[in-house]
Amino acid sequence: PPAAAAPDRPTAADGAGDDIAAIALAGLTATPKCLPPRLFYDAAGSRLFDRITGLAAYYPTRTESRILHMQAAEIATRAGRGTTLVEFGSGASVKTRLVLDALRDPAVYVPIDISADHMMTASTALARDHPGLTVRPVHGDFMQMTTLPLDDAPAGTAGRRLGFFPGSTIGNLLPDEAVAFLRRAACMLGHDGHLLVGVDLEKDPARLIAAYDDPEGVTAAFNLNLLTRLNREAAADFRLDRFAHRAIWRADAGRIEMHLESLADQIVQVAGRGIRFRKGETIHTENSHKYTPAGFARLARRGGWRTDACWTDPERLFSLHYLIQ
Ligand code: AVJ
């Protein structure tokens, strides 16, 4: 058998070397205060997110995996042979394996991730299990990228590029940002590129809130870990016992919002600046937008994509959209 392949060294792309202190100050001096959700994913945050995916209340990951498994043949038929799989935000990539196993002789896997260590760990394991696959990691923020730093596909791969954007991470984006991302993805994937997007569906708000405020407190730890990261990387002195995790359903915006609420009037030092918090004031840390299948198809259309197929689970908790141009 061919020697077990190893991933290439990651290619640095836009947003790879973030200045955490500058990003933190920009968000914490804004009104209302906010921080970008990509800051969640330091090593501890990535581990906490992996734990979230196994929580009983957090249905998206297992539901999406089940749909991927059920629709593997449908995906393979549409994608064709020799595919280059481009994954926007590669997690521990259980779902990636489901897609790679479904595809017919995929040629190249391109994970794009802001967390280089996490990506290289997952890529090395995946390359070992798929010796015939070329793995080309890209270290960067896919929200800031407009081109894929890939030279042309390795010889002998006639396949198209299939984008894979799982987990409903697209829900982190405001609708207009999601449209802008979809337009950029069309450029990165090329005119015959396809795009497979996981989208969490609107449902009973109680079910949604439980998924973002689990009784085990793992999501609270995930949210609060952001402050620990700022203490370490932005010379801050947040006292975690003075902030509380909040998850709210904003029906008017069709999204779950995560916040960190200040439990007292306090001043926190961040990168040499004193940031004032009033009791009850929050830092808005994440949006998770929820769609109907038709609503997401309309958004995809605005981003230049047509919905070739939309698959859901029997309970219609989650959906997978297969988009073409
Ligand atoms: C990884 C962004 C899809 O929005 O559901 C999980 C992150 N936040 N629990 C989501 C998350 C709180 C997750 N995404």
mmCIF file of C-alpha atoms and ligand atoms in Angstrom:
data_model
loop_
_atom_site.group_PDB
_atom_site.id
_atom_site.type_symbol
_atom_site.label_atom_id
_atom_site.label_comp_id
_atom_site.label_asym_id
_atom_site.label_seq_id
_atom_site.Cartn_x
_atom_site.Cartn_y
_atom_site.Cartn_z
ATOM 1 C CA PRO A 1 0.000 0.000 0.000
ATOM 2 C CA PRO A 2 1.217 3.578 -0.637
ATOM 3 C CA ALA A 3 3.007 5.154 2.317
ATOM 4 C CA ALA A 4 0.476 6.802 4.583
ATOM 5 C CA ALA A 5 0.144 10.315 3.280
ATOM 6 C CA ALA A 6 0.816 13.295 5.497
ATOM 7 C CA PRO A 7 -0.832 16.691 5.106
ATOM 8 C CA ASP A 8 1.133 19.466 3.404
ATOM 9 C CA ARG A 9 2.373 22.248 5.664
ATOM 10 C CA PRO A 10 -0.529 24.706 6.133
ATOM 11 C CA THR A 11 -0.694 27.604 3.696
ATOM 12 C CA ALA A 12 -1.186 30.930 5.508
ATOM 13 C CA ALA A 13 -4.162 32.894 4.208
ATOM 14 C CA ASP A 14 -5.935 36.093 5.249
ATOM 15 C CA GLY A 15 -6.806 36.333 8.932
ATOM 16 C CA ALA A 16 -4.239 33.767 10.011
ATOM 17 C CA GLY A 17 -2.284 35.983 12.420
ATOM 18 C CA ASP A 18 -5.079 37.786 14.298
ATOM 19 C CA ASP A 19 -4.180 40.548 16.745
ATOM 20 C CA ILE A 20 -6.395 39.416 19.625
ATOM 21 C CA ALA A 21 -5.893 42.556 21.725
ATOM 22 C CA ALA A 22 -6.888 44.853 18.845
ATOM 23 C CA ILE A 23 -9.950 42.746 18.017
ATOM 24 C CA ALA A 24 -10.968 42.665 21.704
ATOM 25 C CA LEU A 25 -10.630 46.432 22.158
ATOM 26 C CA ALA A 26 -12.605 47.147 18.985
ATOM 27 C CA GLY A 27 -15.525 45.019 20.201
ATOM 28 C CA LEU A 28 -15.437 46.097 23.857
ATOM 29 C CA THR A 29 -15.367 49.824 23.047
ATOM 30 C CA ALA A 30 -18.330 49.419 20.644
ATOM 31 C CA THR A 31 -21.933 50.014 21.711
ATOM 32 C CA PRO A 32 -23.342 47.502 22.446
ATOM 33 C CA LYS A 33 -20.229 45.566 23.385
ATOM 34 C CA CYS A 34 -19.535 42.507 21.225
ATOM 35 C CA LEU A 35 -16.785 40.014 20.362
ATOM 36 C CA PRO A 36 -16.447 37.916 17.175
ATOM 37 C CA PRO A 37 -17.342 34.202 17.677
ATOM 38 C CA ARG A 38 -14.142 33.039 15.969
ATOM 39 C CA LEU A 39 -12.348 34.023 19.203
ATOM 40 C CA PHE A 40 -14.056 31.064 20.901
ATOM 41 C CA TYR A 41 -11.767 28.595 19.136
ATOM 42 C CA ASP A 42 -8.478 28.603 21.013
ATOM 43 C CA ALA A 43 -7.307 25.119 22.064
ATOM 44 C CA ALA A 44 -9.548 25.056 25.175
ATOM 45 C CA GLY A 45 -12.506 26.472 23.260
ATOM 46 C CA SER A 46 -12.146 23.889 20.482
ATOM 47 C CA ARG A 47 -12.115 21.112 23.080
ATOM 48 C CA LEU A 48 -15.185 22.600 24.797
ATOM 49 C CA PHE A 49 -16.994 22.814 21.444
ATOM 50 C CA ASP A 50 -16.177 19.165 20.769
ATOM 51 C CA ARG A 51 -17.826 18.380 24.156
ATOM 52 C CA ILE A 52 -20.866 20.504 23.211
ATOM 53 C CA THR A 53 -21.380 18.380 20.086
ATOM 54 C CA GLY A 54 -21.936 15.317 22.302
ATOM 55 C CA LEU A 55 -24.446 16.934 24.680
ATOM 56 C CA ALA A 56 -27.984 15.470 24.651
ATOM 57 C CA ALA A 57 -29.499 18.968 24.312
ATOM 58 C CA TYR A 58 -27.213 19.937 21.395
ATOM 59 C CA TYR A 59 -28.947 18.031 18.556
ATOM 60 C CA PRO A 60 -27.304 19.731 15.470
ATOM 61 C CA THR A 61 -24.095 17.658 15.157
ATOM 62 C CA ARG A 62 -25.608 14.182 15.488
ATOM 63 C CA THR A 63 -28.614 15.155 13.353
ATOM 64 C CA GLU A 64 -26.444 16.539 10.556
ATOM 65 C CA SER A 65 -24.220 13.444 10.665
ATOM 66 C CA ARG A 66 -27.289 11.227 10.304
ATOM 67 C CA ILE A 67 -28.483 13.188 7.266
ATOM 68 C CA LEU A 68 -24.991 13.025 5.702
ATOM 69 C CA HIS A 69 -24.959 9.262 6.223
ATOM 70 C CA MET A 70 -28.457 8.833 4.794
ATOM 71 C CA GLN A 71 -27.766 11.033 1.727
ATOM 72 C CA ALA A 72 -24.222 9.830 0.962
ATOM 73 C CA ALA A 73 -25.174 8.305 -2.404
ATOM 74 C CA GLU A 74 -27.159 11.423 -3.418
ATOM 75 C CA ILE A 75 -24.141 13.605 -2.595
ATOM 76 C CA ALA A 76 -21.735 11.349 -4.506
ATOM 77 C CA THR A 77 -23.968 11.297 -7.596
ATOM 78 C CA ARG A 78 -24.102 15.101 -7.701
ATOM 79 C CA ALA A 79 -20.422 15.728 -6.934
ATOM 80 C CA GLY A 80 -18.973 13.346 -9.525
ATOM 81 C CA ARG A 81 -15.482 11.828 -9.530
ATOM 82 C CA GLY A 82 -12.102 13.176 -8.410
ATOM 83 C CA THR A 83 -13.633 15.906 -6.231
ATOM 84 C CA THR A 84 -11.586 18.498 -4.371
ATOM 85 C CA LEU A 85 -13.390 18.865 -1.021
ATOM 86 C CA VAL A 86 -12.963 22.367 0.461
ATOM 87 C CA GLU A 87 -14.136 22.531 4.076
ATOM 88 C CA PHE A 88 -14.859 25.966 5.563
ATOM 89 C CA GLY A 89 -13.891 25.637 9.236
ATOM 90 C CA SER A 90 -12.658 22.091 9.720
ATOM 91 C CA GLY A 91 -13.540 20.819 13.196
ATOM 92 C CA ALA A 92 -12.661 17.310 14.401
ATOM 93 C CA SER A 93 -14.074 16.348 11.067
ATOM 94 C CA VAL A 94 -16.243 13.314 11.838
ATOM 95 C CA LYS A 95 -18.594 14.808 9.264
ATOM 96 C CA THR A 96 -15.724 15.269 6.816
ATOM 97 C CA ARG A 97 -15.097 11.532 6.911
ATOM 98 C CA LEU A 98 -18.753 10.843 6.145
ATOM 99 C CA VAL A 99 -18.496 13.045 3.037
ATOM 100 C CA LEU A 100 -15.093 11.693 1.933
ATOM 101 C CA ASP A 101 -16.324 8.100 2.366
ATOM 102 C CA ALA A 102 -19.382 8.984 0.255
ATOM 103 C CA LEU A 103 -17.451 10.633 -2.601
ATOM 104 C CA ARG A 104 -16.093 8.578 -5.504
ATOM 105 C CA ASP A 105 -12.260 8.683 -5.408
ATOM 106 C CA PRO A 106 -11.978 12.223 -3.966
ATOM 107 C CA ALA A 107 -8.584 13.656 -4.962
ATOM 108 C CA VAL A 108 -7.861 16.552 -2.607
ATOM 109 C CA TYR A 109 -9.100 17.705 0.821
ATOM 110 C CA VAL A 110 -8.614 21.394 1.687
ATOM 111 C CA PRO A 111 -9.527 22.191 5.316
ATOM 112 C CA ILE A 112 -9.642 25.917 6.091
ATOM 113 C CA ASP A 113 -9.424 26.823 9.759
ATOM 114 C CA ILE A 114 -8.476 29.672 12.049
ATOM 115 C CA SER A 115 -7.011 27.226 14.604
ATOM 116 C CA ALA A 116 -3.884 25.764 12.992
ATOM 117 C CA ASP A 117 -3.102 23.220 15.728
ATOM 118 C CA HIS A 118 -6.614 21.780 15.796
ATOM 119 C CA MET A 119 -6.661 21.603 11.996
ATOM 120 C CA MET A 120 -3.255 19.903 11.715
ATOM 121 C CA THR A 121 -4.207 17.286 14.316
ATOM 122 C CA ALA A 122 -7.419 16.445 12.433
ATOM 123 C CA SER A 123 -5.702 16.589 9.009
ATOM 124 C CA THR A 124 -2.885 14.270 10.035
ATOM 125 C CA ALA A 125 -5.346 11.671 11.307
ATOM 126 C CA LEU A 126 -7.486 11.999 8.205
ATOM 127 C CA ALA A 127 -4.497 11.775 5.802
ATOM 128 C CA ARG A 128 -3.393 8.591 7.559
ATOM 129 C CA ASP A 129 -6.830 7.034 7.003
ATOM 130 C CA HIS A 130 -7.045 8.161 3.355
ATOM 131 C CA PRO A 131 -3.596 7.367 1.852
ATOM 132 C CA GLY A 132 -4.675 8.189 -1.708
ATOM 133 C CA LEU A 133 -5.968 11.638 -0.765
ATOM 134 C CA THR A 134 -3.892 14.821 -1.043
ATOM 135 C CA VAL A 135 -4.510 16.989 2.061
ATOM 136 C CA ARG A 136 -3.767 20.721 1.645
ATOM 137 C CA PRO A 137 -4.543 22.576 4.940
ATOM 138 C CA VAL A 138 -5.114 26.345 4.768
ATOM 139 C CA HIS A 139 -4.634 28.358 7.966
ATOM 140 C CA GLY A 140 -6.883 31.400 7.777
ATOM 141 C CA ASP A 141 -10.282 32.979 8.324
ATOM 142 C CA PHE A 142 -12.604 31.889 5.502
ATOM 143 C CA MET A 143 -14.696 34.981 6.219
ATOM 144 C CA GLN A 144 -11.782 37.170 5.072
ATOM 145 C CA MET A 145 -10.646 35.019 2.140
ATOM 146 C CA THR A 146 -11.628 35.680 -1.462
ATOM 147 C CA THR A 147 -9.337 33.210 -3.203
ATOM 148 C CA LEU A 148 -8.165 29.729 -2.332
ATOM 149 C CA PRO A 149 -4.351 29.626 -2.108
ATOM 150 C CA LEU A 150 -4.229 26.460 -4.186
ATOM 151 C CA ASP A 151 -2.171 26.005 -7.291
ATOM 152 C CA ASP A 152 -4.101 24.034 -9.887
ATOM 153 C CA ALA A 153 -5.345 20.663 -8.747
ATOM 154 C CA PRO A 154 -2.760 17.851 -8.790
ATOM 155 C CA ALA A 155 -2.390 16.084 -12.119
ATOM 156 C CA GLY A 156 -5.080 13.603 -12.962
ATOM 157 C CA THR A 157 -7.872 15.171 -11.013
ATOM 158 C CA ALA A 158 -10.611 16.191 -13.384
ATOM 159 C CA GLY A 159 -13.023 16.727 -10.488
ATOM 160 C CA ARG A 160 -14.926 19.802 -9.456
ATOM 161 C CA ARG A 161 -14.504 21.670 -6.167
ATOM 162 C CA LEU A 162 -17.188 20.796 -3.599
ATOM 163 C CA GLY A 163 -17.428 23.278 -0.732
ATOM 164 C CA PHE A 164 -18.550 21.867 2.614
ATOM 165 C CA PHE A 165 -19.842 24.303 5.226
ATOM 166 C CA PRO A 166 -21.351 22.126 7.969
ATOM 167 C CA GLY A 167 -22.738 22.674 11.424
ATOM 168 C CA SER A 168 -24.933 25.677 10.565
ATOM 169 C CA THR A 169 -21.854 27.843 11.101
ATOM 170 C CA ILE A 170 -23.356 29.983 8.345
ATOM 171 C CA GLY A 171 -25.884 30.891 11.062
ATOM 172 C CA ASN A 172 -23.149 32.805 12.883
ATOM 173 C CA LEU A 173 -23.293 35.345 10.065
ATOM 174 C CA LEU A 174 -25.888 38.096 9.704
ATOM 175 C CA PRO A 175 -27.987 37.410 6.587
ATOM 176 C CA ASP A 176 -26.138 40.046 4.525
ATOM 177 C CA GLU A 177 -22.794 38.628 5.679
ATOM 178 C CA ALA A 178 -24.007 35.141 4.735
ATOM 179 C CA VAL A 179 -24.880 36.387 1.234
ATOM 180 C CA ALA A 180 -21.429 37.978 0.930
ATOM 181 C CA PHE A 181 -19.788 34.715 2.049
ATOM 182 C CA LEU A 182 -21.827 32.677 -0.450
ATOM 183 C CA ARG A 183 -20.718 35.031 -3.242
ATOM 184 C CA ARG A 184 -17.056 34.654 -2.191
ATOM 185 C CA ALA A 185 -17.465 30.880 -1.938
ATOM 186 C CA ALA A 186 -18.741 30.859 -5.545
ATOM 187 C CA CYS A 187 -15.501 32.611 -6.583
ATOM 188 C CA MET A 188 -13.282 30.277 -4.566
ATOM 189 C CA LEU A 189 -15.020 27.135 -5.841
ATOM 190 C CA GLY A 190 -15.164 28.147 -9.497
ATOM 191 C CA HIS A 191 -18.024 28.209 -12.004
ATOM 192 C CA ASP A 192 -18.703 24.456 -11.800
ATOM 193 C CA GLY A 193 -18.221 24.353 -8.027
ATOM 194 C CA HIS A 194 -20.900 22.938 -5.775
ATOM 195 C CA LEU A 195 -21.558 23.756 -2.093
ATOM 196 C CA LEU A 196 -23.000 21.579 0.680
ATOM 197 C CA VAL A 197 -24.275 23.696 3.593
ATOM 198 C CA GLY A 198 -25.645 22.562 6.958
ATOM 199 C CA VAL A 199 -28.489 24.805 8.181
ATOM 200 C CA ASP A 200 -30.256 24.582 11.541
ATOM 201 C CA LEU A 201 -34.026 24.936 11.203
ATOM 202 C CA GLU A 202 -36.451 27.180 13.096
ATOM 203 C CA LYS A 203 -38.266 25.233 15.847
ATOM 204 C CA ASP A 204 -39.750 25.515 19.333
ATOM 205 C CA PRO A 205 -37.711 28.233 21.081
ATOM 206 C CA ALA A 206 -37.510 26.121 24.265
ATOM 207 C CA ARG A 207 -35.681 23.402 22.279
ATOM 208 C CA LEU A 208 -33.322 25.999 20.804
ATOM 209 C CA ILE A 209 -32.522 27.667 24.130
ATOM 210 C CA ALA A 210 -31.822 24.285 25.759
ATOM 211 C CA ALA A 211 -29.251 23.581 23.010
ATOM 212 C CA TYR A 212 -27.366 26.794 23.865
ATOM 213 C CA ASP A 213 -27.744 26.719 27.647
ATOM 214 C CA ASP A 214 -27.296 23.059 28.555
ATOM 215 C CA PRO A 215 -27.890 21.912 32.158
ATOM 216 C CA GLU A 216 -24.324 20.515 32.269
ATOM 217 C CA GLY A 217 -23.002 24.092 31.856
ATOM 218 C CA VAL A 218 -20.609 23.184 29.004
ATOM 219 C CA THR A 219 -21.919 25.969 26.759
ATOM 220 C CA ALA A 220 -21.540 28.413 29.659
ATOM 221 C CA ALA A 221 -17.902 27.301 30.026
ATOM 222 C CA PHE A 222 -17.431 27.647 26.215
ATOM 223 C CA ASN A 223 -18.750 31.216 26.335
ATOM 224 C CA LEU A 224 -16.806 32.204 29.484
ATOM 225 C CA ASN A 225 -13.599 30.683 28.074
ATOM 226 C CA LEU A 226 -13.525 33.716 25.771
ATOM 227 C CA LEU A 227 -12.712 35.892 28.806
ATOM 228 C CA THR A 228 -9.957 33.489 29.902
ATOM 229 C CA ARG A 229 -8.463 33.820 26.396
ATOM 230 C CA LEU A 230 -8.561 37.636 26.597
ATOM 231 C CA ASN A 231 -6.920 37.515 30.035
ATOM 232 C CA ARG A 232 -4.114 35.429 28.483
ATOM 233 C CA GLU A 233 -3.782 37.048 25.034
ATOM 234 C CA ALA A 234 -5.108 40.591 25.477
ATOM 235 C CA ALA A 235 -3.592 41.454 28.885
ATOM 236 C CA ALA A 236 -7.066 41.558 30.470
ATOM 237 C CA ASP A 237 -8.149 40.966 34.077
ATOM 238 C CA PHE A 238 -11.709 39.646 33.693
ATOM 239 C CA ARG A 239 -13.067 37.991 36.868
ATOM 240 C CA LEU A 240 -15.143 35.110 35.431
ATOM 241 C CA ASP A 241 -17.309 34.982 38.569
ATOM 242 C CA ARG A 242 -18.513 38.506 37.731
ATOM 243 C CA PHE A 243 -19.945 37.475 34.336
ATOM 244 C CA ALA A 244 -22.775 35.077 33.495
ATOM 245 C CA HIS A 245 -23.563 33.097 30.317
ATOM 246 C CA ARG A 246 -26.891 34.010 28.726
ATOM 247 C CA ALA A 247 -28.668 32.407 25.727
ATOM 248 C CA ILE A 248 -31.741 34.205 24.367
ATOM 249 C CA TRP A 249 -34.080 33.581 21.398
ATOM 250 C CA ARG A 250 -34.655 36.755 19.335
ATOM 251 C CA ALA A 251 -37.821 35.862 17.414
ATOM 252 C CA ASP A 252 -37.727 39.090 15.385
ATOM 253 C CA ALA A 253 -34.249 38.241 14.052
ATOM 254 C CA GLY A 254 -34.771 34.475 13.926
ATOM 255 C CA ARG A 255 -31.662 33.782 15.984
ATOM 256 C CA ILE A 256 -30.256 32.535 19.261
ATOM 257 C CA GLU A 257 -27.924 35.115 20.795
ATOM 258 C CA MET A 258 -25.209 34.260 23.305
ATOM 259 C CA HIS A 259 -24.134 36.975 25.720
ATOM 260 C CA LEU A 260 -21.862 37.391 28.750
ATOM 261 C CA GLU A 261 -23.695 39.533 31.302
ATOM 262 C CA SER A 262 -21.814 41.732 33.769
ATOM 263 C CA LEU A 263 -23.130 40.954 37.258
ATOM 264 C CA ALA A 264 -21.841 44.213 38.737
ATOM 265 C CA ASP A 265 -20.744 47.729 37.908
ATOM 266 C CA GLN A 266 -17.078 47.093 37.172
ATOM 267 C CA ILE A 267 -14.021 48.257 35.251
ATOM 268 C CA VAL A 268 -11.939 45.614 33.457
ATOM 269 C CA GLN A 269 -8.425 46.288 32.164
ATOM 270 C CA VAL A 270 -7.977 45.142 28.549
ATOM 271 C CA ALA A 271 -4.645 45.785 26.781
ATOM 272 C CA GLY A 272 -3.961 48.795 28.986
ATOM 273 C CA ARG A 273 -7.441 50.319 28.671
ATOM 274 C CA GLY A 274 -10.058 50.445 31.473
ATOM 275 C CA ILE A 275 -13.366 49.108 30.066
ATOM 276 C CA ARG A 276 -16.434 50.049 32.115
ATOM 277 C CA PHE A 277 -19.340 47.604 32.480
ATOM 278 C CA ARG A 278 -22.635 48.548 34.090
ATOM 279 C CA LYS A 279 -24.457 45.860 36.086
ATOM 280 C CA GLY A 280 -26.676 43.981 33.591
ATOM 281 C CA GLU A 281 -24.716 45.157 30.554
ATOM 282 C CA THR A 282 -23.656 42.330 28.238
ATOM 283 C CA ILE A 283 -20.979 41.389 25.717
ATOM 284 C CA HIS A 284 -22.771 39.919 22.680
ATOM 285 C CA THR A 285 -20.586 36.922 21.719
ATOM 286 C CA GLU A 286 -22.518 34.960 19.073
ATOM 287 C CA ASN A 287 -25.539 34.790 16.793
ATOM 288 C CA SER A 288 -26.914 31.457 15.600
ATOM 289 C CA HIS A 289 -29.537 32.215 12.928
ATOM 290 C CA LYS A 290 -32.221 29.578 12.275
ATOM 291 C CA TYR A 291 -33.960 29.246 8.881
ATOM 292 C CA THR A 292 -36.817 27.479 7.157
ATOM 293 C CA PRO A 293 -35.743 25.427 4.110
ATOM 294 C CA ALA A 294 -37.446 27.937 1.786
ATOM 295 C CA GLY A 295 -35.954 30.883 3.660
ATOM 296 C CA PHE A 296 -32.425 29.542 3.275
ATOM 297 C CA ALA A 297 -33.016 28.775 -0.436
ATOM 298 C CA ARG A 298 -33.929 32.459 -0.913
ATOM 299 C CA LEU A 299 -30.759 33.526 0.911
ATOM 300 C CA ALA A 300 -28.665 31.145 -1.226
ATOM 301 C CA ARG A 301 -30.253 32.619 -4.371
ATOM 302 C CA ARG A 302 -29.128 36.092 -3.261
ATOM 303 C CA GLY A 303 -25.616 34.588 -2.903
ATOM 304 C CA GLY A 304 -25.695 33.296 -6.494
ATOM 305 C CA TRP A 305 -26.549 29.650 -5.776
ATOM 306 C CA ARG A 306 -29.488 27.416 -6.746
ATOM 307 C CA THR A 307 -30.748 24.683 -4.401
ATOM 308 C CA ASP A 308 -30.344 21.361 -6.237
ATOM 309 C CA ALA A 309 -31.493 19.371 -3.180
ATOM 310 C CA CYS A 310 -32.514 20.008 0.433
ATOM 311 C CA TRP A 311 -32.485 17.045 2.849
ATOM 312 C CA THR A 312 -33.825 17.022 6.434
ATOM 313 C CA ASP A 313 -34.158 14.504 9.263
ATOM 314 C CA PRO A 314 -37.573 12.982 10.112
ATOM 315 C CA GLU A 315 -38.102 15.509 12.965
ATOM 316 C CA ARG A 316 -37.084 18.394 10.628
ATOM 317 C CA LEU A 317 -34.616 19.665 13.223
ATOM 318 C CA PHE A 318 -31.782 20.275 10.738
ATOM 319 C CA SER A 319 -31.218 20.524 6.975
ATOM 320 C CA LEU A 320 -28.494 19.974 4.379
ATOM 321 C CA HIS A 321 -28.644 22.119 1.231
ATOM 322 C CA TYR A 322 -26.832 20.973 -1.936
ATOM 323 C CA LEU A 323 -26.171 24.183 -3.883
ATOM 324 C CA ILE A 324 -25.075 24.579 -7.525
ATOM 325 C CA GLN A 325 -24.523 27.720 -9.632
HETATM 326 C C1 AVJ B 1 -20.165 25.830 15.482
HETATM 327 C C2 AVJ B 1 -21.143 27.968 15.132
HETATM 328 C C3 AVJ B 1 -22.309 26.001 14.432
HETATM 329 O O1 AVJ B 1 -23.729 28.171 16.356
HETATM 330 O O2 AVJ B 1 -24.459 26.172 16.986
HETATM 331 C C4 AVJ B 1 -22.485 25.795 19.808
HETATM 332 C C5 AVJ B 1 -21.341 27.070 17.897
HETATM 333 N N1 AVJ B 1 -22.341 27.947 20.004
HETATM 334 N N2 AVJ B 1 -23.027 26.143 20.990
HETATM 335 C C6 AVJ B 1 -23.546 26.989 16.719
HETATM 336 C C7 AVJ B 1 -22.063 26.942 19.215
HETATM 337 C C8 AVJ B 1 -22.941 27.462 21.125
HETATM 338 C C9 AVJ B 1 -22.145 26.420 16.780
HETATM 339 N N3 AVJ B 1 -21.446 26.600 15.461
#
